[in-house]
């Protein structure tokens, strides 16, 4: 079994009945999440899914997403999470490229899943599959830290979507350090708002809290008033967001004190630059916003501010273990355990972005 699954297995058993995932009307404990994921992995194995196969996932962020995520990994398969905001045609393009052996959807996406699954099996989670007691043997002995854990597809805004091959070690290198870097603790609650097919939310908003034994609460709304209400109700410690949502939250908060509860340690923001005015506003009302920089190809964090070092207008310091170099033309180059294995089925583009031991981001910096 890969190190990341061994570590998470340990967390699940050490924290037992403690709630790990929750939403507006349900919750699940660490041990139950593990059991249901294990049941799903056995079902997948009984259906012929083997280590190294690709399994697509079409589901909204939530408890079922978490069960499917760990179930796929425990089966030894490679996860291909789909963006539920995409059109069926956009999803079909990704499916055609990824060539999964199976598609898993939740009940609310079963029709889209059936439409996509023309040439491979489609199963609907929540129909008891995750409670499987199949005797199928799941053999993860041949999965290593350098094997691909997930293929994360980009939005395709600058061309056809690319499949970023993220290894177990890529994500482990990020979640191992984030707890200490940001101050995650076992009693914390992290509010998850963004889609989990975004690497930033998957790594920082989902896996990091679980790694330290904390809880993730899913907010199923992008409306600022709903986000703020969930943050106060669950007394959150962290959340991950993007500048546009941060701006909307500012409008809703106004001059309110303690707008996000009394236990907030920080908001981690990335995906685009944050205006200094927004950062100063949140700082003035006692909310720490930590701007970072990264790419899906780097799992994703390259640099970030933190409670210990927060400089407005900067993306912070290089993440632990990550080396950053500014080339002669001011392009940002990155090297470290967080750098992807390459683009799926695209050796040409892989060789363009990964050269001489460095990942060439295409971004300019100083």
mmCIF file of C-alpha atoms in Angstrom:
data_model
loop_
_atom_site.group_PDB
_atom_site.id
_atom_site.type_symbol
_atom_site.label_atom_id
_atom_site.label_comp_id
_atom_site.label_asym_id
_atom_site.label_seq_id
_atom_site.Cartn_x
_atom_site.Cartn_y
_atom_site.Cartn_z
ATOM 1 C CA UNK A 1 0.000 0.000 0.000
ATOM 2 C CA UNK A 2 1.319 3.485 -0.811
ATOM 3 C CA UNK A 3 2.493 5.643 2.077
ATOM 4 C CA UNK A 4 -0.367 8.134 1.700
ATOM 5 C CA UNK A 5 -2.973 5.383 2.103
ATOM 6 C CA UNK A 6 -1.076 3.867 5.026
ATOM 7 C CA UNK A 7 -1.041 7.253 6.756
ATOM 8 C CA UNK A 8 -4.710 7.873 6.123
ATOM 9 C CA UNK A 9 -5.543 4.333 7.235
ATOM 10 C CA UNK A 10 -3.796 5.121 10.505
ATOM 11 C CA UNK A 11 -5.736 8.381 10.919
ATOM 12 C CA UNK A 12 -9.056 6.646 10.232
ATOM 13 C CA UNK A 13 -8.434 4.019 12.895
ATOM 14 C CA UNK A 14 -6.874 6.353 15.461
ATOM 15 C CA UNK A 15 -9.810 8.778 15.316
ATOM 16 C CA UNK A 16 -12.487 6.089 15.111
ATOM 17 C CA UNK A 17 -15.938 7.500 15.793
ATOM 18 C CA UNK A 18 -14.922 11.130 15.402
ATOM 19 C CA UNK A 19 -16.727 12.965 12.599
ATOM 20 C CA UNK A 20 -14.534 13.413 9.547
ATOM 21 C CA UNK A 21 -16.970 14.685 6.885
ATOM 22 C CA UNK A 22 -20.259 16.531 7.281
ATOM 23 C CA UNK A 23 -22.766 18.518 5.254
ATOM 24 C CA UNK A 24 -26.023 20.340 5.976
ATOM 25 C CA UNK A 25 -27.926 17.181 6.927
ATOM 26 C CA UNK A 26 -25.521 14.298 7.565
ATOM 27 C CA UNK A 27 -22.088 13.289 8.781
ATOM 28 C CA UNK A 28 -19.734 10.308 8.773
ATOM 29 C CA UNK A 29 -17.009 9.170 11.161
ATOM 30 C CA UNK A 30 -13.416 8.363 10.296
ATOM 31 C CA UNK A 31 -13.869 4.633 10.777
ATOM 32 C CA UNK A 32 -17.146 4.519 8.819
ATOM 33 C CA UNK A 33 -15.564 6.417 5.947
ATOM 34 C CA UNK A 34 -12.790 3.846 5.840
ATOM 35 C CA UNK A 35 -15.219 0.909 6.015
ATOM 36 C CA UNK A 36 -17.441 2.235 3.250
ATOM 37 C CA UNK A 37 -14.474 3.106 1.058
ATOM 38 C CA UNK A 38 -13.081 -0.375 1.651
ATOM 39 C CA UNK A 39 -16.463 -1.864 0.706
ATOM 40 C CA UNK A 40 -16.524 0.148 -2.509
ATOM 41 C CA UNK A 41 -12.969 -0.899 -3.348
ATOM 42 C CA UNK A 42 -13.970 -4.550 -2.961
ATOM 43 C CA UNK A 43 -16.978 -4.007 -5.214
ATOM 44 C CA UNK A 44 -14.752 -2.379 -7.835
ATOM 45 C CA UNK A 45 -12.299 -5.272 -7.637
ATOM 46 C CA UNK A 46 -15.164 -7.745 -8.056
ATOM 47 C CA UNK A 47 -16.173 -5.829 -11.199
ATOM 48 C CA UNK A 48 -12.697 -6.327 -12.640
ATOM 49 C CA UNK A 49 -11.095 -2.995 -11.734
ATOM 50 C CA UNK A 50 -7.340 -3.536 -11.322
ATOM 51 C CA UNK A 51 -4.525 -1.391 -9.921
ATOM 52 C CA UNK A 52 -3.591 1.148 -12.568
ATOM 53 C CA UNK A 53 -7.034 1.244 -14.216
ATOM 54 C CA UNK A 54 -8.693 4.637 -14.510
ATOM 55 C CA UNK A 55 -12.042 5.340 -12.824
ATOM 56 C CA UNK A 56 -13.929 8.570 -13.506
ATOM 57 C CA UNK A 57 -15.964 10.270 -10.777
ATOM 58 C CA UNK A 58 -18.953 12.544 -11.407
ATOM 59 C CA UNK A 59 -20.240 13.887 -8.099
ATOM 60 C CA UNK A 60 -20.741 17.089 -6.162
ATOM 61 C CA UNK A 61 -18.375 17.722 -3.235
ATOM 62 C CA UNK A 62 -19.661 15.898 -0.187
ATOM 63 C CA UNK A 63 -19.614 12.693 1.813
ATOM 64 C CA UNK A 64 -20.268 10.451 -1.197
ATOM 65 C CA UNK A 65 -17.423 12.137 -3.069
ATOM 66 C CA UNK A 66 -15.105 11.294 -0.172
ATOM 67 C CA UNK A 67 -16.248 7.665 -0.086
ATOM 68 C CA UNK A 68 -15.740 7.326 -3.832
ATOM 69 C CA UNK A 69 -12.330 9.031 -3.681
ATOM 70 C CA UNK A 70 -10.910 6.649 -1.096
ATOM 71 C CA UNK A 71 -12.721 3.657 -2.551
ATOM 72 C CA UNK A 72 -11.076 4.208 -5.926
ATOM 73 C CA UNK A 73 -7.652 4.677 -4.353
ATOM 74 C CA UNK A 74 -8.043 1.562 -2.190
ATOM 75 C CA UNK A 75 -8.896 -0.409 -5.316
ATOM 76 C CA UNK A 76 -5.540 0.657 -6.716
ATOM 77 C CA UNK A 77 -7.204 2.524 -9.575
ATOM 78 C CA UNK A 78 -6.387 6.044 -10.781
ATOM 79 C CA UNK A 79 -9.048 8.663 -10.053
ATOM 80 C CA UNK A 80 -10.286 10.955 -12.847
ATOM 81 C CA UNK A 81 -12.565 13.542 -11.157
ATOM 82 C CA UNK A 82 -14.934 15.384 -13.498
ATOM 83 C CA UNK A 83 -16.065 18.983 -13.161
ATOM 84 C CA UNK A 84 -19.824 18.905 -12.549
ATOM 85 C CA UNK A 85 -20.111 22.456 -13.935
ATOM 86 C CA UNK A 86 -18.976 21.306 -17.373
ATOM 87 C CA UNK A 87 -21.405 20.478 -20.140
ATOM 88 C CA UNK A 88 -21.929 16.825 -21.012
ATOM 89 C CA UNK A 89 -20.038 17.445 -24.250
ATOM 90 C CA UNK A 90 -17.029 18.844 -22.363
ATOM 91 C CA UNK A 91 -17.136 15.870 -20.014
ATOM 92 C CA UNK A 92 -17.350 13.532 -22.993
ATOM 93 C CA UNK A 93 -14.138 15.002 -24.432
ATOM 94 C CA UNK A 94 -12.335 14.281 -21.176
ATOM 95 C CA UNK A 95 -13.818 10.793 -20.909
ATOM 96 C CA UNK A 96 -12.772 10.031 -24.488
ATOM 97 C CA UNK A 97 -9.216 11.089 -23.700
ATOM 98 C CA UNK A 98 -8.975 9.429 -20.282
ATOM 99 C CA UNK A 99 -10.522 6.114 -21.397
ATOM 100 C CA UNK A 100 -11.689 5.042 -17.907
ATOM 101 C CA UNK A 101 -12.647 1.460 -17.153
ATOM 102 C CA UNK A 102 -15.633 2.675 -15.123
ATOM 103 C CA UNK A 103 -17.609 5.797 -14.280
ATOM 104 C CA UNK A 104 -18.937 6.375 -10.757
ATOM 105 C CA UNK A 105 -21.643 8.976 -10.255
ATOM 106 C CA UNK A 106 -23.873 9.957 -7.381
ATOM 107 C CA UNK A 107 -27.664 9.796 -7.584
ATOM 108 C CA UNK A 108 -27.985 13.460 -8.592
ATOM 109 C CA UNK A 109 -25.765 12.903 -11.640
ATOM 110 C CA UNK A 110 -26.941 9.452 -12.674
ATOM 111 C CA UNK A 111 -28.587 10.712 -15.878
ATOM 112 C CA UNK A 112 -25.475 12.556 -17.040
ATOM 113 C CA UNK A 113 -23.424 9.520 -16.036
ATOM 114 C CA UNK A 114 -25.618 7.218 -18.097
ATOM 115 C CA UNK A 115 -25.295 9.577 -21.055
ATOM 116 C CA UNK A 116 -21.486 9.528 -20.770
ATOM 117 C CA UNK A 117 -21.058 5.815 -20.142
ATOM 118 C CA UNK A 118 -21.643 4.425 -23.618
ATOM 119 C CA UNK A 119 -18.699 2.042 -23.803
ATOM 120 C CA UNK A 120 -17.812 1.277 -20.188
ATOM 121 C CA UNK A 121 -19.688 0.387 -16.966
ATOM 122 C CA UNK A 122 -21.455 3.082 -14.948
ATOM 123 C CA UNK A 123 -22.375 2.649 -11.301
ATOM 124 C CA UNK A 124 -24.368 4.968 -9.052
ATOM 125 C CA UNK A 125 -22.990 5.498 -5.550
ATOM 126 C CA UNK A 126 -25.463 5.459 -2.693
ATOM 127 C CA UNK A 127 -27.148 2.275 -3.886
ATOM 128 C CA UNK A 128 -25.396 0.142 -1.265
ATOM 129 C CA UNK A 129 -22.311 -0.545 -3.368
ATOM 130 C CA UNK A 130 -20.047 1.004 -0.749
ATOM 131 C CA UNK A 131 -21.290 -1.583 1.751
ATOM 132 C CA UNK A 132 -20.029 -4.478 -0.355
ATOM 133 C CA UNK A 133 -18.725 -7.498 1.522
ATOM 134 C CA UNK A 134 -17.206 -9.028 -1.583
ATOM 135 C CA UNK A 135 -14.324 -11.427 -1.019
ATOM 136 C CA UNK A 136 -12.464 -9.892 -3.940
ATOM 137 C CA UNK A 137 -8.834 -9.384 -2.995
ATOM 138 C CA UNK A 138 -7.476 -5.868 -3.454
ATOM 139 C CA UNK A 139 -3.726 -6.133 -3.958
ATOM 140 C CA UNK A 140 -1.952 -2.807 -3.634
ATOM 141 C CA UNK A 141 1.487 -4.283 -3.209
ATOM 142 C CA UNK A 142 2.603 -3.058 -6.598
ATOM 143 C CA UNK A 143 1.493 0.557 -6.048
ATOM 144 C CA UNK A 144 4.317 2.898 -5.091
ATOM 145 C CA UNK A 145 4.735 6.555 -4.169
ATOM 146 C CA UNK A 146 5.683 7.419 -7.743
ATOM 147 C CA UNK A 147 2.603 5.792 -9.270
ATOM 148 C CA UNK A 148 -0.156 8.036 -10.580
ATOM 149 C CA UNK A 149 -2.877 8.641 -7.989
ATOM 150 C CA UNK A 150 -5.153 10.958 -9.997
ATOM 151 C CA UNK A 151 -5.431 12.581 -13.407
ATOM 152 C CA UNK A 152 -6.672 16.140 -12.975
ATOM 153 C CA UNK A 153 -7.930 17.786 -16.139
ATOM 154 C CA UNK A 154 -7.434 21.504 -16.692
ATOM 155 C CA UNK A 155 -10.327 23.701 -17.773
ATOM 156 C CA UNK A 156 -9.047 23.955 -21.327
ATOM 157 C CA UNK A 157 -9.359 27.765 -21.423
ATOM 158 C CA UNK A 158 -6.168 27.993 -23.504
ATOM 159 C CA UNK A 159 -6.797 24.907 -25.628
ATOM 160 C CA UNK A 160 -7.834 21.299 -25.212
ATOM 161 C CA UNK A 161 -7.939 20.125 -21.562
ATOM 162 C CA UNK A 162 -4.719 18.481 -20.419
ATOM 163 C CA UNK A 163 -4.620 15.562 -18.004
ATOM 164 C CA UNK A 164 -2.140 16.273 -15.200
ATOM 165 C CA UNK A 165 -0.789 13.007 -13.780
ATOM 166 C CA UNK A 166 -0.420 13.545 -10.027
ATOM 167 C CA UNK A 167 1.397 10.846 -8.062
ATOM 168 C CA UNK A 168 0.820 9.692 -4.500
ATOM 169 C CA UNK A 169 4.056 11.401 -3.513
ATOM 170 C CA UNK A 170 3.038 14.676 -5.184
ATOM 171 C CA UNK A 171 0.011 15.027 -2.905
ATOM 172 C CA UNK A 172 1.737 13.550 0.137
ATOM 173 C CA UNK A 173 4.506 16.154 -0.126
ATOM 174 C CA UNK A 174 1.855 18.864 0.133
ATOM 175 C CA UNK A 175 -0.375 17.514 2.880
ATOM 176 C CA UNK A 176 2.508 16.388 5.090
ATOM 177 C CA UNK A 177 3.735 19.983 5.483
ATOM 178 C CA UNK A 178 0.511 21.999 5.389
ATOM 179 C CA UNK A 179 -0.616 21.205 8.924
ATOM 180 C CA UNK A 180 2.455 22.722 10.506
ATOM 181 C CA UNK A 181 2.722 25.477 7.916
ATOM 182 C CA UNK A 182 -0.815 26.762 8.437
ATOM 183 C CA UNK A 183 -1.513 25.457 11.939
ATOM 184 C CA UNK A 184 -4.141 22.775 11.250
ATOM 185 C CA UNK A 185 -5.052 20.868 14.435
ATOM 186 C CA UNK A 186 -7.229 17.789 15.129
ATOM 187 C CA UNK A 187 -10.051 19.820 16.700
ATOM 188 C CA UNK A 188 -10.350 22.142 13.703
ATOM 189 C CA UNK A 189 -13.192 22.278 11.193
ATOM 190 C CA UNK A 190 -12.327 23.221 7.621
ATOM 191 C CA UNK A 191 -15.098 24.608 5.411
ATOM 192 C CA UNK A 192 -15.065 23.174 1.880
ATOM 193 C CA UNK A 193 -16.693 25.392 -0.730
ATOM 194 C CA UNK A 194 -14.841 24.863 -4.013
ATOM 195 C CA UNK A 195 -15.185 21.834 -6.321
ATOM 196 C CA UNK A 196 -12.939 18.908 -5.362
ATOM 197 C CA UNK A 197 -11.729 18.414 -8.928
ATOM 198 C CA UNK A 198 -9.717 21.599 -8.289
ATOM 199 C CA UNK A 199 -6.293 20.579 -7.019
ATOM 200 C CA UNK A 200 -6.205 23.447 -4.505
ATOM 201 C CA UNK A 201 -9.410 22.300 -2.804
ATOM 202 C CA UNK A 202 -8.523 18.609 -3.008
ATOM 203 C CA UNK A 203 -5.120 19.061 -1.411
ATOM 204 C CA UNK A 204 -5.540 21.959 1.011
ATOM 205 C CA UNK A 205 -9.252 21.913 1.721
ATOM 206 C CA UNK A 206 -9.861 18.154 1.837
ATOM 207 C CA UNK A 207 -6.762 15.997 2.360
ATOM 208 C CA UNK A 208 -4.828 18.324 4.694
ATOM 209 C CA UNK A 209 -7.546 18.409 7.395
ATOM 210 C CA UNK A 210 -7.961 14.626 7.196
ATOM 211 C CA UNK A 211 -4.217 14.143 7.483
ATOM 212 C CA UNK A 212 -4.166 15.856 10.899
ATOM 213 C CA UNK A 213 -7.428 14.274 12.086
ATOM 214 C CA UNK A 214 -9.644 17.352 11.641
ATOM 215 C CA UNK A 215 -13.142 17.603 10.103
ATOM 216 C CA UNK A 216 -14.259 18.882 6.705
ATOM 217 C CA UNK A 217 -17.707 20.446 6.446
ATOM 218 C CA UNK A 218 -19.107 20.814 2.928
ATOM 219 C CA UNK A 219 -21.087 23.925 2.062
ATOM 220 C CA UNK A 220 -23.257 23.145 -0.956
ATOM 221 C CA UNK A 221 -23.752 26.782 -1.925
ATOM 222 C CA UNK A 222 -21.665 29.516 -3.540
ATOM 223 C CA UNK A 223 -23.868 32.252 -2.075
ATOM 224 C CA UNK A 224 -21.822 34.354 0.370
ATOM 225 C CA UNK A 225 -24.639 34.458 2.923
ATOM 226 C CA UNK A 226 -24.766 30.645 3.015
ATOM 227 C CA UNK A 227 -20.996 30.364 3.303
ATOM 228 C CA UNK A 228 -20.858 32.859 6.159
ATOM 229 C CA UNK A 229 -23.746 31.140 7.936
ATOM 230 C CA UNK A 230 -22.042 27.720 7.658
ATOM 231 C CA UNK A 231 -18.752 29.196 8.850
ATOM 232 C CA UNK A 232 -20.364 30.617 11.983
ATOM 233 C CA UNK A 233 -22.513 27.568 12.697
ATOM 234 C CA UNK A 234 -19.574 25.169 12.542
ATOM 235 C CA UNK A 235 -17.019 27.551 14.035
ATOM 236 C CA UNK A 236 -14.576 26.903 11.216
ATOM 237 C CA UNK A 237 -10.829 27.281 11.501
ATOM 238 C CA UNK A 238 -9.946 27.332 7.784
ATOM 239 C CA UNK A 239 -11.379 27.602 4.330
ATOM 240 C CA UNK A 240 -9.942 27.710 0.817
ATOM 241 C CA UNK A 241 -11.277 30.257 -1.629
ATOM 242 C CA UNK A 242 -10.603 32.260 -4.776
ATOM 243 C CA UNK A 243 -10.433 36.067 -5.151
ATOM 244 C CA UNK A 244 -13.861 36.422 -6.781
ATOM 245 C CA UNK A 245 -15.586 34.645 -3.908
ATOM 246 C CA UNK A 246 -13.517 36.593 -1.395
ATOM 247 C CA UNK A 247 -14.773 39.818 -2.986
ATOM 248 C CA UNK A 248 -18.393 38.681 -2.723
ATOM 249 C CA UNK A 249 -17.884 37.724 0.914
ATOM 250 C CA UNK A 250 -16.499 41.170 1.639
ATOM 251 C CA UNK A 251 -19.651 42.789 0.271
ATOM 252 C CA UNK A 252 -21.800 40.591 2.476
ATOM 253 C CA UNK A 253 -19.710 41.066 5.640
ATOM 254 C CA UNK A 254 -19.498 44.855 5.584
ATOM 255 C CA UNK A 255 -18.536 46.109 9.038
ATOM 256 C CA UNK A 256 -19.519 42.906 10.854
ATOM 257 C CA UNK A 257 -17.225 41.707 13.629
ATOM 258 C CA UNK A 258 -16.470 37.991 14.018
ATOM 259 C CA UNK A 259 -18.125 37.346 10.589
ATOM 260 C CA UNK A 260 -16.744 33.815 10.324
ATOM 261 C CA UNK A 261 -16.995 32.647 13.925
ATOM 262 C CA UNK A 262 -14.597 32.792 16.843
ATOM 263 C CA UNK A 263 -12.164 30.059 15.838
ATOM 264 C CA UNK A 264 -11.009 31.248 12.409
ATOM 265 C CA UNK A 265 -7.284 30.803 11.845
ATOM 266 C CA UNK A 266 -7.203 31.830 8.226
ATOM 267 C CA UNK A 267 -8.538 31.861 4.683
ATOM 268 C CA UNK A 268 -6.222 30.428 2.051
ATOM 269 C CA UNK A 269 -6.731 32.133 -1.287
ATOM 270 C CA UNK A 270 -5.296 31.292 -4.700
ATOM 271 C CA UNK A 271 -6.099 30.896 -8.372
ATOM 272 C CA UNK A 272 -5.554 34.574 -9.222
ATOM 273 C CA UNK A 273 -4.034 37.689 -7.619
ATOM 274 C CA UNK A 274 -5.887 39.197 -4.669
ATOM 275 C CA UNK A 275 -6.106 42.971 -4.560
ATOM 276 C CA UNK A 276 -4.204 44.621 -1.720
ATOM 277 C CA UNK A 277 -7.403 46.493 -0.820
ATOM 278 C CA UNK A 278 -9.255 43.238 -0.135
ATOM 279 C CA UNK A 279 -6.355 41.878 1.902
ATOM 280 C CA UNK A 280 -6.209 45.040 4.026
ATOM 281 C CA UNK A 281 -9.961 44.954 4.573
ATOM 282 C CA UNK A 282 -9.896 41.419 5.951
ATOM 283 C CA UNK A 283 -6.806 42.187 7.997
ATOM 284 C CA UNK A 284 -8.587 45.173 9.568
ATOM 285 C CA UNK A 285 -11.557 43.033 10.677
ATOM 286 C CA UNK A 286 -9.219 40.427 12.164
ATOM 287 C CA UNK A 287 -9.386 37.800 9.402
ATOM 288 C CA UNK A 288 -6.101 36.463 8.086
ATOM 289 C CA UNK A 289 -6.134 35.881 4.316
ATOM 290 C CA UNK A 290 -3.083 33.998 3.072
ATOM 291 C CA UNK A 291 -2.445 34.456 -0.610
ATOM 292 C CA UNK A 292 -0.585 31.713 -2.413
ATOM 293 C CA UNK A 293 0.583 30.748 -5.875
ATOM 294 C CA UNK A 294 0.590 27.423 -7.624
ATOM 295 C CA UNK A 295 -0.527 25.360 -10.587
ATOM 296 C CA UNK A 296 -2.335 22.075 -11.025
ATOM 297 C CA UNK A 297 0.966 20.733 -12.346
ATOM 298 C CA UNK A 298 2.547 21.410 -8.921
ATOM 299 C CA UNK A 299 -0.161 19.763 -6.775
ATOM 300 C CA UNK A 300 -0.711 22.824 -6.467
ATOM 301 C CA UNK A 301 1.250 24.967 -3.989
ATOM 302 C CA UNK A 302 4.500 26.585 -5.107
ATOM 303 C CA UNK A 303 4.543 29.440 -2.597
ATOM 304 C CA UNK A 304 2.195 30.801 0.032
ATOM 305 C CA UNK A 305 1.849 33.241 2.856
ATOM 306 C CA UNK A 306 1.135 31.809 6.298
ATOM 307 C CA UNK A 307 0.283 32.967 9.819
ATOM 308 C CA UNK A 308 4.022 33.231 10.547
ATOM 309 C CA UNK A 309 4.881 35.154 7.366
ATOM 310 C CA UNK A 310 2.156 37.202 5.686
ATOM 311 C CA UNK A 311 3.244 39.967 3.343
ATOM 312 C CA UNK A 312 0.421 41.775 1.545
ATOM 313 C CA UNK A 313 0.930 41.944 -2.206
ATOM 314 C CA UNK A 314 3.170 38.875 -2.209
ATOM 315 C CA UNK A 315 2.449 35.200 -2.803
ATOM 316 C CA UNK A 316 4.665 34.381 0.154
ATOM 317 C CA UNK A 317 7.589 32.035 0.611
ATOM 318 C CA UNK A 318 8.328 28.861 -1.355
ATOM 319 C CA UNK A 319 6.491 25.900 0.127
ATOM 320 C CA UNK A 320 8.671 23.524 2.210
ATOM 321 C CA UNK A 321 10.636 21.237 -0.097
ATOM 322 C CA UNK A 322 9.882 23.311 -3.209
ATOM 323 C CA UNK A 323 12.694 25.088 -5.077
ATOM 324 C CA UNK A 324 11.855 28.176 -7.122
ATOM 325 C CA UNK A 325 14.094 29.883 -9.667
ATOM 326 C CA UNK A 326 13.516 32.978 -11.793
ATOM 327 C CA UNK A 327 14.940 32.474 -15.289
ATOM 328 C CA UNK A 328 16.659 35.177 -17.319
ATOM 329 C CA UNK A 329 13.383 35.999 -19.052
ATOM 330 C CA UNK A 330 11.655 36.210 -15.637
ATOM 331 C CA UNK A 331 9.776 32.922 -16.086
ATOM 332 C CA UNK A 332 9.098 31.081 -12.822
ATOM 333 C CA UNK A 333 10.732 27.647 -12.719
ATOM 334 C CA UNK A 334 9.879 25.049 -10.088
ATOM 335 C CA UNK A 335 11.469 21.849 -8.835
ATOM 336 C CA UNK A 336 10.348 19.559 -6.015
ATOM 337 C CA UNK A 337 8.365 16.488 -4.964
ATOM 338 C CA UNK A 338 5.132 18.324 -5.835
ATOM 339 C CA UNK A 339 5.866 18.449 -9.580
ATOM 340 C CA UNK A 340 3.596 16.246 -11.686
ATOM 341 C CA UNK A 341 4.702 13.113 -13.491
ATOM 342 C CA UNK A 342 3.606 14.616 -16.800
ATOM 343 C CA UNK A 343 0.604 15.099 -19.060
ATOM 344 C CA UNK A 344 -1.425 11.980 -19.777
ATOM 345 C CA UNK A 345 -0.951 10.806 -23.377
ATOM 346 C CA UNK A 346 0.980 13.957 -24.278
ATOM 347 C CA UNK A 347 4.720 13.395 -24.252
ATOM 348 C CA UNK A 348 5.336 16.418 -26.468
ATOM 349 C CA UNK A 349 3.746 18.912 -24.069
ATOM 350 C CA UNK A 350 5.344 17.118 -21.112
ATOM 351 C CA UNK A 351 8.794 17.610 -22.617
ATOM 352 C CA UNK A 352 8.037 21.278 -23.243
ATOM 353 C CA UNK A 353 7.035 22.058 -19.659
ATOM 354 C CA UNK A 354 9.509 19.712 -17.916
ATOM 355 C CA UNK A 355 13.035 20.591 -19.060
ATOM 356 C CA UNK A 356 16.452 20.266 -17.450
ATOM 357 C CA UNK A 357 14.995 19.170 -14.144
ATOM 358 C CA UNK A 358 12.642 22.163 -13.808
ATOM 359 C CA UNK A 359 8.968 22.730 -14.470
ATOM 360 C CA UNK A 360 8.529 25.808 -16.656
ATOM 361 C CA UNK A 361 5.334 27.476 -15.439
ATOM 362 C CA UNK A 362 4.969 30.014 -18.236
ATOM 363 C CA UNK A 363 4.286 32.635 -15.538
ATOM 364 C CA UNK A 364 6.457 35.671 -14.877
ATOM 365 C CA UNK A 365 7.712 36.541 -11.422
ATOM 366 C CA UNK A 366 10.372 38.227 -9.355
#
